[in-house]
Amino acid sequence: MPRVHLVTTGGTIASRVDPQTGAAVPAVRAEELVAGVPALGRVAEIAVTELCLESSWNLGPDRIAEVARAARALQADPEVTGVVVTHGTDTLEETAFGLDLLLDGDTPVVLTGAMRDASTAGADGPRNLVSAAQVAVAPAARGLGVLVAMNDEIHAARWVMKTHTTALGTFASPGAGPVGAVDGEGVRVFARPARTPRLPLASPEPRVYLVKMASGMDDLLLRALLDARARGVVIEGSGAGNVCGSWEGAIAALVQAGIPVVLSSRCPGGRVTPTYGAPGGGRRLEGLGVIAAGALSGPKARLGLMFALGAGLDAAGLRAYFDRFAG
Ligand code: ASP
């Protein structure tokens, strides 16, 4: 039998409704999670590591680094066929991308979770857990980088995002699509994206902030980040990467103060391009020294900047690194 090592972190897949409050809270320990899905035993031998039992919005980049260290050791273990990480869906895409930045082994690392807690009729956790284990032991999944298996779809960490607050099919890869699927016949992989450019597994720089552009918003937040000596700023601009023209002064001041400014788009799909020359347009931001994040979402660009700064990359190194996402 192949061997899957399950690393659990909490989330809805490990939650139950608390009868006192009526609210779902993480409560299902790793052993119980496995015991509750007998079909797992038909896919692989399962070993477990309970890393934590948290809602994902309370995890952070330090926890991502901790999961990466555990996953890296498991990838180096010849007894381990594949790794499954269970995780809350709210920030699952960030942990998946963070792991994709930090891991370079070929052993599959597959994240999954659930949109319905264990005490809800039609809970999707068991099915997602079995699918993730099937992907983790599938030869076709080797060397694909970190994957997300949810609702019988397989997505690449770099593109996947949670697109709906409650739908079972919430995970999608806008502008790219899934790289595979799980069906009654097993695992199908139909796309093999390039691996995410790797970064050293260093402690992430915590003082990196994300600012989302909205119509007519003034530059108060950017000025505050400059005054606070933030270590990095990611901006989610509109469209192909444009911001309110009134932001140009604050952006120029951040760059001149040696604070890297990385530009993403608030659009779910596509990449930023330096197309427009009106105040705040992408071509003008390029001229101010802003670093383009390609098709990375704001939260993923922020993780890339946190781990890149943590690894000691300088301004030139940051630009060269993010240029590799331009494709
Ligand atoms: N709603 C989330 C989930 O589906 C909860 C979390 O992210 O921890 O897992």
Coordinates of C-alpha atoms and ligand atoms in Angstrom, one line a residue:
M1 CA 0.0 0.0 0.0
P2 CA 1.2 3.5 -0.7
R3 CA 1.7 5.7 2.4
V4 CA 0.1 9.1 2.8
H5 CA 1.2 11.4 5.7
L6 CA -1.6 13.7 6.8
V7 CA -0.7 17.0 8.4
T8 CA -3.7 18.7 10.0
T9 CA -4.1 22.3 10.9
G10 CA -7.9 22.7 11.7
G11 CA -10.5 24.5 9.6
T12 CA -14.1 23.6 8.8
I13 CA -13.1 20.1 7.9
A14 CA -12.2 19.6 11.5
S15 CA -15.0 21.6 13.0
R16 CA -18.3 20.9 14.7
V17 CA -21.1 23.1 15.8
D18 CA -20.8 24.0 19.5
P19 CA -24.3 23.3 21.1
Q20 CA -23.7 26.2 23.6
T21 CA -23.2 28.9 20.9
G22 CA -24.5 27.3 17.7
A23 CA -21.3 28.3 16.0
A24 CA -18.8 25.9 14.3
V25 CA -15.4 25.7 15.9
P26 CA -12.4 23.5 15.2
A27 CA -12.8 20.4 17.5
V28 CA -12.0 17.2 15.5
R29 CA -8.5 15.9 16.3
A30 CA -6.4 14.3 13.6
E31 CA -6.9 10.7 14.6
E32 CA -10.7 11.2 14.8
L33 CA -10.7 12.9 11.4
V34 CA -9.0 9.8 9.9
A35 CA -11.2 7.3 11.8
G36 CA -14.3 9.1 10.5
V37 CA -13.3 8.3 6.8
P38 CA -12.8 4.5 6.5
A39 CA -12.5 4.8 2.7
L40 CA -9.1 6.4 3.3
G41 CA -7.7 3.0 4.2
R42 CA -8.5 1.8 0.7
V43 CA -6.3 4.5 -0.8
A44 CA -3.2 4.4 1.4
E45 CA -1.7 3.7 4.7
I46 CA -2.3 6.9 6.7
A47 CA 0.1 8.5 9.2
V48 CA -0.9 11.7 10.9
T49 CA 0.8 14.8 12.4
E50 CA -1.6 17.2 14.1
L51 CA 0.2 20.6 13.7
C52 CA -2.6 22.7 15.2
L53 CA -6.4 22.9 15.4
E54 CA -7.1 26.5 14.2
S55 CA -9.4 28.4 12.0
S56 CA -7.3 29.4 9.0
W57 CA -7.8 33.1 9.3
N58 CA -5.7 32.8 12.5
L59 CA -2.8 31.1 10.8
G60 CA -0.1 33.2 9.3
P61 CA 3.2 33.0 7.4
D62 CA 5.1 31.7 10.4
R63 CA 2.7 28.8 10.5
I64 CA 3.2 28.3 6.7
A65 CA 6.9 28.1 7.3
E66 CA 6.2 25.5 10.0
V67 CA 4.1 23.4 7.7
A68 CA 6.8 23.8 5.0
R69 CA 9.5 22.4 7.3
A70 CA 7.2 19.4 8.2
A71 CA 6.4 18.8 4.5
R72 CA 10.0 19.1 3.4
A73 CA 11.0 16.4 5.9
L74 CA 8.2 14.2 4.6
Q75 CA 9.1 14.7 1.0
A76 CA 12.6 13.5 1.9
D77 CA 11.2 10.3 3.5
P78 CA 11.3 7.5 0.9
E79 CA 8.5 5.7 2.9
V80 CA 6.1 8.6 2.1
T81 CA 4.3 8.4 -1.2
G82 CA 2.4 11.7 -0.8
V83 CA 1.5 14.4 1.8
V84 CA -2.0 15.8 2.5
V85 CA -2.5 19.0 4.5
T86 CA -6.0 19.7 5.8
H87 CA -6.6 23.4 6.3
G88 CA -9.4 25.9 6.7
T89 CA -10.6 27.1 3.3
D90 CA -10.5 30.8 4.0
T91 CA -6.7 31.2 3.6
L92 CA -6.0 27.8 2.1
E93 CA -4.9 29.4 -1.2
E94 CA -2.2 31.4 0.7
T95 CA -0.8 28.4 2.6
A96 CA -0.8 26.4 -0.7
F97 CA 1.1 29.2 -2.5
G98 CA 3.5 29.7 0.5
L99 CA 4.3 26.0 0.5
D100 CA 4.8 26.1 -3.3
L101 CA 7.3 28.9 -2.9
L102 CA 9.3 26.9 -0.3
L103 CA 9.2 23.3 -1.4
D104 CA 11.0 21.8 -4.3
G105 CA 10.5 18.0 -3.9
D106 CA 8.6 15.9 -6.4
T107 CA 6.5 14.1 -3.7
P108 CA 3.0 15.5 -4.0
V109 CA 1.8 17.9 -1.4
V110 CA -2.0 18.3 -1.6
L111 CA -4.1 20.7 0.5
T112 CA -7.8 20.1 1.1
G113 CA -10.5 21.3 3.4
A114 CA -14.3 21.5 3.6
M115 CA -17.1 24.0 3.1
R116 CA -19.4 22.2 5.4
D117 CA -18.5 21.2 9.0
A118 CA -18.5 17.6 10.2
S119 CA -21.9 18.1 11.9
T120 CA -23.7 19.4 8.8
A121 CA -25.7 17.2 6.4
G122 CA -23.9 16.7 3.2
A123 CA -20.5 17.5 4.8
D124 CA -17.9 17.5 2.0
G125 CA -14.8 16.9 4.1
P126 CA -14.7 13.1 3.9
R127 CA -15.0 13.1 0.1
N128 CA -12.3 15.9 -0.2
L129 CA -10.0 14.0 2.1
V130 CA -10.3 10.8 0.0
S131 CA -9.8 12.7 -3.2
A132 CA -6.7 14.5 -1.8
A133 CA -5.2 11.2 -0.7
Q134 CA -5.9 9.8 -4.2
V135 CA -4.0 12.8 -5.7
A136 CA -1.2 12.4 -3.2
V137 CA -0.5 8.8 -4.3
A138 CA -1.0 9.4 -8.1
P139 CA 2.2 9.1 -10.1
A140 CA 0.9 11.9 -12.4
A141 CA 0.8 14.3 -9.5
R142 CA 4.6 14.0 -8.9
G143 CA 6.6 17.0 -9.7
L144 CA 3.6 19.3 -10.1
G145 CA 4.3 21.4 -7.1
V146 CA 1.8 22.1 -4.4
L147 CA -1.8 21.2 -5.3
V148 CA -5.3 21.9 -4.0
A149 CA -7.9 19.1 -4.2
M150 CA -11.4 20.3 -3.5
N151 CA -14.8 19.2 -4.9
D152 CA -13.2 16.7 -7.2
E153 CA -11.0 19.3 -8.9
I154 CA -7.2 19.7 -8.8
H155 CA -5.8 23.2 -8.8
A156 CA -2.3 24.6 -8.9
A157 CA -1.3 26.6 -5.8
R158 CA -0.2 29.6 -7.9
W159 CA -3.6 30.1 -9.5
V160 CA -6.2 28.8 -7.1
M161 CA -8.4 31.0 -5.1
K162 CA -11.6 30.8 -2.9
T163 CA -14.2 32.5 -5.1
H164 CA -17.5 32.0 -3.1
T165 CA -18.2 32.3 0.5
T166 CA -20.3 29.1 0.9
A167 CA -20.4 27.1 -2.4
L168 CA -18.9 23.6 -2.5
G169 CA -17.3 24.5 -5.8
T170 CA -15.7 27.7 -4.4
F171 CA -12.1 26.9 -5.4
A172 CA -11.3 28.0 -9.0
S173 CA -8.3 29.2 -10.9
P174 CA -9.5 32.2 -12.8
G175 CA -7.8 32.7 -16.2
A176 CA -6.2 29.3 -15.9
G177 CA -8.6 26.5 -14.8
P178 CA -8.0 23.3 -12.9
V179 CA -4.9 21.2 -13.8
G180 CA -6.8 17.9 -13.1
A181 CA -9.8 16.1 -11.8
V182 CA -10.8 13.2 -9.6
D183 CA -13.6 11.0 -10.8
G184 CA -14.9 7.5 -10.4
E185 CA -11.9 6.2 -12.4
G186 CA -9.3 7.9 -10.3
V187 CA -7.0 10.9 -10.9
R188 CA -6.6 12.7 -14.2
V189 CA -3.9 15.4 -14.7
F190 CA -4.4 17.4 -17.9
A191 CA -2.0 20.3 -17.4
R192 CA 1.5 20.6 -16.0
P193 CA 2.2 24.2 -15.1
A194 CA 5.8 25.4 -14.7
R195 CA 7.0 25.1 -11.1
T196 CA 6.8 28.2 -8.9
P197 CA 10.2 29.9 -8.6
R198 CA 11.6 28.8 -5.3
L199 CA 12.7 30.8 -2.3
P200 CA 14.8 29.7 0.7
L201 CA 12.8 28.5 3.7
A202 CA 13.6 31.5 5.9
S203 CA 11.5 33.3 8.4
P204 CA 9.1 35.6 6.6
E205 CA 9.4 39.4 7.1
P206 CA 6.2 40.2 9.0
R207 CA 5.9 44.0 8.2
V208 CA 4.6 43.6 4.7
Y209 CA 1.2 45.1 4.0
L210 CA -1.5 44.8 1.3
V211 CA -3.5 47.8 0.1
K212 CA -6.5 47.3 -2.2
M213 CA -7.3 50.2 -4.5
A214 CA -10.9 51.4 -4.6
S215 CA -12.5 54.2 -6.6
G216 CA -11.5 57.7 -5.3
M217 CA -9.6 56.3 -2.2
D218 CA -6.9 58.8 -1.1
D219 CA -3.3 57.9 -0.2
L220 CA -3.7 57.9 3.6
L221 CA -2.9 54.2 4.0
L222 CA 0.3 54.5 1.9
R223 CA 1.4 57.6 3.8
A224 CA 0.8 55.7 7.1
L225 CA 2.9 52.8 5.9
L226 CA 5.7 55.2 4.9
D227 CA 5.6 56.9 8.3
A228 CA 5.6 53.4 10.0
R229 CA 8.6 52.3 8.1
A230 CA 6.9 49.2 6.7
R231 CA 9.3 46.7 5.1
G232 CA 7.2 46.2 2.0
V233 CA 3.9 47.2 0.4
V234 CA 1.7 45.2 -2.1
I235 CA -1.0 47.1 -4.0
E236 CA -3.9 45.5 -5.6
G237 CA -4.7 47.9 -8.4
S238 CA -7.7 48.1 -10.7
G239 CA -7.7 46.4 -14.1
A240 CA -4.2 45.6 -15.6
G241 CA -2.6 47.4 -12.6
N242 CA -3.7 51.0 -12.2
V243 CA -4.3 53.1 -9.1
C244 CA -5.7 56.5 -8.2
G245 CA -3.4 59.2 -9.7
S246 CA -3.3 60.8 -6.2
W247 CA -1.3 57.8 -5.0
E248 CA 1.8 58.5 -7.2
G249 CA 3.5 60.8 -4.7
A250 CA 3.2 58.3 -1.8
I251 CA 4.3 55.4 -4.0
A252 CA 7.4 57.4 -5.2
A253 CA 8.2 58.3 -1.6
L254 CA 7.9 54.6 -0.5
V255 CA 10.3 53.5 -3.3
Q256 CA 12.7 56.3 -2.6
A257 CA 12.7 55.3 1.1
G258 CA 13.8 51.8 0.0
I259 CA 10.4 50.2 0.7
P260 CA 9.6 47.8 -2.2
V261 CA 6.2 48.4 -3.7
V262 CA 4.8 45.3 -5.6
L263 CA 1.8 45.7 -7.9
S264 CA -0.9 43.1 -8.3
S265 CA -4.5 43.4 -9.7
R266 CA -7.8 43.1 -7.8
C267 CA -9.0 41.2 -10.9
P268 CA -9.2 37.5 -10.2
G269 CA -7.6 36.5 -13.6
G270 CA -4.9 37.8 -15.9
R271 CA -1.7 39.6 -15.2
V272 CA -0.7 43.2 -14.6
T273 CA 0.7 45.1 -17.7
P274 CA 2.2 48.6 -17.9
T275 CA -0.4 49.7 -20.5
Y276 CA -1.7 53.0 -19.4
G277 CA 0.0 56.4 -19.2
A278 CA -2.6 58.6 -17.4
P279 CA -1.8 59.5 -13.7
G280 CA -1.8 56.3 -11.7
G281 CA -1.6 54.2 -14.9
G282 CA 0.6 51.1 -15.0
R283 CA 3.2 52.6 -17.3
R284 CA 3.7 55.5 -14.9
L285 CA 3.9 53.1 -11.9
E286 CA 6.6 51.2 -13.7
G287 CA 8.5 54.5 -14.1
L288 CA 8.2 55.1 -10.4
G289 CA 10.0 51.8 -9.7
V290 CA 7.0 49.6 -8.8
I291 CA 7.6 45.8 -9.2
A292 CA 5.0 44.0 -11.2
A293 CA 3.6 40.7 -9.7
G294 CA 2.5 39.1 -13.0
A295 CA -0.7 37.2 -12.4
L296 CA -0.2 36.7 -8.6
S297 CA -3.1 37.8 -6.4
G298 CA -2.4 40.5 -3.8
P299 CA -2.3 38.0 -0.9
K300 CA 0.1 35.7 -2.8
A301 CA 2.3 38.5 -4.0
R302 CA 2.5 39.6 -0.3
L303 CA 3.6 36.1 0.8
G304 CA 6.2 36.2 -2.0
L305 CA 7.5 39.5 -0.8
M306 CA 7.5 38.4 2.9
F307 CA 9.6 35.3 2.1
A308 CA 11.8 37.1 -0.4
L309 CA 12.6 39.8 2.2
G310 CA 13.1 37.1 4.8
A311 CA 15.6 35.4 2.5
G312 CA 17.5 38.7 2.2
L313 CA 16.8 39.6 -1.4
D314 CA 17.7 43.2 -2.3
A315 CA 15.7 45.5 -4.6
A316 CA 17.3 44.0 -7.8
G317 CA 16.8 40.4 -6.5
L318 CA 13.1 41.2 -5.7
R319 CA 12.6 42.5 -9.2
A320 CA 14.3 39.6 -10.8
Y321 CA 12.3 37.2 -8.7
F322 CA 8.9 38.7 -9.4
D323 CA 9.8 39.0 -13.1
R324 CA 9.7 35.2 -13.2
F325 CA 5.9 35.4 -12.6
A326 CA 5.4 37.6 -15.6
G327 CA 4.5 34.7 -17.8
Ligands
ASP1 N1 -14.8 28.6 6.5 C1 -13.4 28.1 6.7 C2 -13.4 26.6 6.2 O1 -14.2 26.3 5.3 C3 -13.0 28.1 8.1 C4 -11.5 28.3 8.1 O2 -10.9 28.8 7.1 O3 -10.9 27.9 9.1 O4 -12.5 25.9 6.5

